[in-house]
Amino acid sequence: MSIPKTQFGYGYDKRYKTIQKFDDIPIPSVGANELLLKVEAAGLCLSDPHTLIGGPIELKPPLKTSDKFIMGHEIAGSVCKLGSELSKQQDSKFKIGSRFALQINFCCGDCEMCRKGLDGACTTTSQCYGLNEDGGFQQYLLVKNLRTLLPIPDNVSFEDAAVCTDSVLTPFHAIQKVKHKIQPTSKILVQGCGGLGLNAIQILKNYNCHLVATDLKPDIKSTALKYGANEFYNDLSKSNHEPQSFDIIFDFVGIQPTVDISNKYLKKRGTLSMIGLGKFKLVMPNYLFALREIEVFYNFGGNSIEQIECMKWISKGLIKPDVTIVDFKKLPQALEDLVNDKVRGRVVFRPNKL
Ligand code: FEH
Ligand code: ZN
């Protein structure tokens, strides 16, 4: 396999609020216990424009976020070069050509959270591909932390595996935390049918509950129903659903109006699961939630064992992420379309298919 000496990519530069194209990036040399991943698919997420505007996720000292890095945190690829120590190992899972999706956050495997299997919340490091470290909007990515490499089942495409790392994993993780509350008679509301919300509908469909979905975009109705929502509304107040009649609400938007809708429609002892990060701060109705003993969960990403499980769900056909492949060279335009709410499902680039 011939690997070029340089490549191009897109990323963050502290001096600008827009994505930058970086040309002639040297392909990094591979350390003894590292490997080079050929990026076969990389997904675009709303956290990308958030990073460009709000800055990268802070790194824990003593590490300092660099002023420039390649973005793209939903990554899948194949091994194209092994470090000298790795190539000596006979029965290693790391072989030229083996297929992996990356866990977004690096984890140490050793802290209390990692040892509990909650490695998405590793307390040792806050390094994340594409959010404060080099990521997948380039052709070749140096993988230093081998723990982040999660194998892709043979029948799962690189595109699906890439979006699995965030847009499937994040709703999956949120649902795992409350799944013991879901019964066939449960009435569940999904607010927001973007990339994550549509995957949530597909996942929840497998729990056999009554699913209501809402989104301001009228054109998303048919997709939401196709993916398993029993009902869809642009405005829940125009439906027959009574206030305080939902058991669980998943909020994939995270703005004040969606919190207010959850307050109106959650039953006594209902459950609110917050996933969307539309606003940095929100007013939670403290007194009214207390009166009804509403249980509120906050979520961020997920754990590696859940990501492996998500890939099994895709492999078995239990979920099929909604993916649109876009020419890698059109990435800046796709980012603008995402910000302007013109994107449906998840955009994925194939940096090595130009
Ligand atoms: C997931 C895991 C770790 C970092 C960031 C995320 C995403 O939710 C960002 O979109
Ligand atoms: Zn993301």
mmCIF file with all atom_site columns, N, CA and C and ligand atoms in Angstrom, residues 45 47 73-74 166 346, ligand 2:
data_model
loop_
_atom_site.group_PDB
_atom_site.id
_atom_site.type_symbol
_atom_site.label_atom_id
_atom_site.label_alt_id
_atom_site.label_comp_id
_atom_site.label_asym_id
_atom_site.label_entity_id
_atom_site.label_seq_id
_atom_site.pdbx_PDB_ins_code
_atom_site.Cartn_x
_atom_site.Cartn_y
_atom_site.Cartn_z
_atom_site.occupancy
_atom_site.B_iso_or_equiv
_atom_site.pdbx_formal_charge
_atom_site.auth_seq_id
_atom_site.auth_comp_id
_atom_site.auth_asym_id
_atom_site.auth_atom_id
_atom_site.pdbx_PDB_model_num
ATOM   1  N  N  . CYS A 1 45  ? -20.741 16.826 12.446 1.00 0.00 ? 45  CYS A N  1
ATOM   2  C  CA . CYS A 1 45  ? -21.633 16.923 13.611 1.00 0.00 ? 45  CYS A CA 1
ATOM   3  C  C  . CYS A 1 45  ? -21.817 18.392 13.987 1.00 0.00 ? 45  CYS A C  1
ATOM   4  N  N  . SER A 1 47  ? -21.406 19.614 16.722 1.00 0.00 ? 47  SER A N  1
ATOM   5  C  CA . SER A 1 47  ? -20.311 20.006 17.617 1.00 0.00 ? 47  SER A CA 1
ATOM   6  C  C  . SER A 1 47  ? -19.151 20.612 16.823 1.00 0.00 ? 47  SER A C  1
ATOM   7  N  N  . HIS A 1 73  ? -14.733 14.163 14.377 1.00 0.00 ? 73  HIS A N  1
ATOM   8  C  CA . HIS A 1 73  ? -14.624 13.239 15.507 1.00 0.00 ? 73  HIS A CA 1
ATOM   9  C  C  . HIS A 1 73  ? -15.383 11.925 15.306 1.00 0.00 ? 73  HIS A C  1
ATOM   10 N  N  . GLU A 1 74  ? -16.113 11.783 14.191 1.00 0.00 ? 74  GLU A N  1
ATOM   11 C  CA . GLU A 1 74  ? -16.773 10.490 13.908 1.00 0.00 ? 74  GLU A CA 1
ATOM   12 C  C  . GLU A 1 74  ? -15.923 9.778  12.850 1.00 0.00 ? 74  GLU A C  1
ATOM   13 N  N  . ASP A 1 166 ? -20.812 8.504  17.433 1.00 0.00 ? 166 ASP A N  1
ATOM   14 C  CA . ASP A 1 166 ? -21.412 9.663  18.106 1.00 0.00 ? 166 ASP A CA 1
ATOM   15 C  C  . ASP A 1 166 ? -22.915 9.713  17.887 1.00 0.00 ? 166 ASP A C  1
ATOM   16 N  N  . ARG A 1 346 ? -27.260 12.326 8.610  1.00 0.00 ? 346 ARG A N  1
ATOM   17 C  CA . ARG A 1 346 ? -25.863 12.621 8.941  1.00 0.00 ? 346 ARG A CA 1
ATOM   18 C  C  . ARG A 1 346 ? -25.000 12.682 7.691  1.00 0.00 ? 346 ARG A C  1
HETATM 19 ZN ZN . ZN  B 2 .   ? -20.453 15.001 17.652 1.00 0.00 ? 2   ZN  B ZN 1
#
